């Protein structure tokens, strides 16, 4: 966004929104309950935003109201300057979006899910499963549970 102060000084405002995924080694976190032992890496989505502020070059116009400005027209009076950026939204974890936004990375290793995950999914409805573990079906979960001897 470029704003002009007195139609002369171009002020530049740059919004810099961001979404990040942080991966880190898991610790014995109570938030994972029985699944904590099976979790080697965790992930968390977060968002934030900075705003950059600056001034573009201030240039003498070639003409004013149709009257040419000889010699000076088109020359830079003051070079642009970047005033840096300020944080307007600190790193903030996404809220109520379940395992889509934070959880154990190992949950998505679909070929060999941890036993504790299969136990956690026991009795899930189709809609609950679609929210907590996108891409999984009840048939898939039940097949894996049977293969591991879980009832």
PDB file of N, CA and C in Angstrom, residues 3 11 14 24-25 29 32 39 46 48 50 52 65 70 72 74 81 110 114 119 131 151:
ATOM      1  N   UNK A   3       0.703   5.312   0.279  1.00  0.00           N
ATOM      2  CA  UNK A   3      -0.088   6.499   0.586  1.00  0.00           C
ATOM      3  C   UNK A   3       0.748   7.721   0.231  1.00  0.00           C
ATOM      4  N   UNK A  11       4.399   7.293   1.175  1.00  0.00           N
ATOM      5  CA  UNK A  11       4.610   6.457   2.359  1.00  0.00           C
ATOM      6  C   UNK A  11       4.191   5.036   2.011  1.00  0.00           C
ATOM      7  N   UNK A  14       3.604  -2.030   4.296  1.00  0.00           N
ATOM      8  CA  UNK A  14       3.572  -3.414   3.818  1.00  0.00           C
ATOM      9  C   UNK A  14       3.130  -4.332   4.948  1.00  0.00           C
ATOM     10  N   UNK A  24       9.042 -29.933  16.593  1.00  0.00           N
ATOM     11  CA  UNK A  24      10.038 -30.097  17.649  1.00  0.00           C
ATOM     12  C   UNK A  24       9.923 -31.491  18.243  1.00  0.00           C
ATOM     13  N   UNK A  25      11.019 -31.905  18.871  1.00  0.00           N
ATOM     14  CA  UNK A  25      11.006 -33.217  19.508  1.00  0.00           C
ATOM     15  C   UNK A  25      10.001 -33.214  20.636  1.00  0.00           C
ATOM     16  N   UNK A  29       4.477 -34.810  27.430  1.00  0.00           N
ATOM     17  CA  UNK A  29       3.472 -33.772  27.575  1.00  0.00           C
ATOM     18  C   UNK A  29       2.139 -34.406  27.963  1.00  0.00           C
ATOM     19  N   UNK A  32      -0.848 -35.118  25.470  1.00  0.00           N
ATOM     20  CA  UNK A  32      -0.948 -36.271  24.581  1.00  0.00           C
ATOM     21  C   UNK A  32      -1.456 -37.508  25.304  1.00  0.00           C
ATOM     22  N   UNK A  39       4.946 -40.674  20.613  1.00  0.00           N
ATOM     23  CA  UNK A  39       5.155 -39.444  19.859  1.00  0.00           C
ATOM     24  C   UNK A  39       6.622 -39.012  19.935  1.00  0.00           C
ATOM     25  N   UNK A  46       0.876 -21.895  13.712  1.00  0.00           N
ATOM     26  CA  UNK A  46       0.676 -20.604  14.355  1.00  0.00           C
ATOM     27  C   UNK A  46       0.623 -19.521  13.282  1.00  0.00           C
ATOM     28  N   UNK A  48       0.863 -14.977  12.631  1.00  0.00           N
ATOM     29  CA  UNK A  48       1.302 -13.687  13.146  1.00  0.00           C
ATOM     30  C   UNK A  48       1.347 -12.683  12.006  1.00  0.00           C
ATOM     31  N   UNK A  50       3.490  -8.843  10.781  1.00  0.00           N
ATOM     32  CA  UNK A  50       4.308  -7.648  10.948  1.00  0.00           C
ATOM     33  C   UNK A  50       3.848  -6.615   9.920  1.00  0.00           C
ATOM     34  N   UNK A  52       5.541  -3.409   7.798  1.00  0.00           N
ATOM     35  CA  UNK A  52       6.730  -2.637   7.448  1.00  0.00           C
ATOM     36  C   UNK A  52       6.328  -1.224   7.046  1.00  0.00           C
ATOM     37  N   UNK A  65       0.958  21.729 -12.515  1.00  0.00           N
ATOM     38  CA  UNK A  65      -0.196  22.346 -13.192  1.00  0.00           C
ATOM     39  C   UNK A  65       0.110  22.709 -14.643  1.00  0.00           C
ATOM     40  N   UNK A  70      12.143  23.310 -15.230  1.00  0.00           N
ATOM     41  CA  UNK A  70      13.411  23.016 -15.910  1.00  0.00           C
ATOM     42  C   UNK A  70      14.511  22.624 -14.914  1.00  0.00           C
ATOM     43  N   UNK A  72      15.334  20.790 -12.629  1.00  0.00           N
ATOM     44  CA  UNK A  72      15.076  20.016 -11.406  1.00  0.00           C
ATOM     45  C   UNK A  72      14.048  18.912 -11.599  1.00  0.00           C
ATOM     46  N   UNK A  74      12.073  15.738 -12.228  1.00  0.00           N
ATOM     47  CA  UNK A  74      12.494  14.341 -12.337  1.00  0.00           C
ATOM     48  C   UNK A  74      13.659  13.953 -11.458  1.00  0.00           C
ATOM     49  N   UNK A  81      13.563   5.542   2.397  1.00  0.00           N
ATOM     50  CA  UNK A  81      14.092   5.040   3.664  1.00  0.00           C
ATOM     51  C   UNK A  81      13.143   3.978   4.223  1.00  0.00           C
ATOM     52  N   UNK A 110       0.519 -43.382   8.330  1.00  0.00           N
ATOM     53  CA  UNK A 110      -0.652 -44.237   8.227  1.00  0.00           C
ATOM     54  C   UNK A 110      -0.332 -45.713   8.041  1.00  0.00           C
ATOM     55  N   UNK A 114       0.659 -45.865  15.793  1.00  0.00           N
ATOM     56  CA  UNK A 114       0.938 -46.352  17.137  1.00  0.00           C
ATOM     57  C   UNK A 114      -0.297 -46.996  17.760  1.00  0.00           C
ATOM     58  N   UNK A 119      -6.199 -47.061  19.941  1.00  0.00           N
ATOM     59  CA  UNK A 119      -7.026 -47.114  21.156  1.00  0.00           C
ATOM     60  C   UNK A 119      -7.824 -45.822  21.318  1.00  0.00           C
ATOM     61  N   UNK A 131     -12.904 -35.191  11.444  1.00  0.00           N
ATOM     62  CA  UNK A 131     -12.383 -33.965  12.049  1.00  0.00           C
ATOM     63  C   UNK A 131     -11.013 -34.198  12.666  1.00  0.00           C
ATOM     64  N   UNK A 151      -9.625 -55.038  20.533  1.00  0.00           N
ATOM     65  CA  UNK A 151     -11.071 -55.208  20.391  1.00  0.00           C
ATOM     66  C   UNK A 151     -11.779 -53.903  20.595  1.00  0.00           C
TER      67      UNK A 151
END
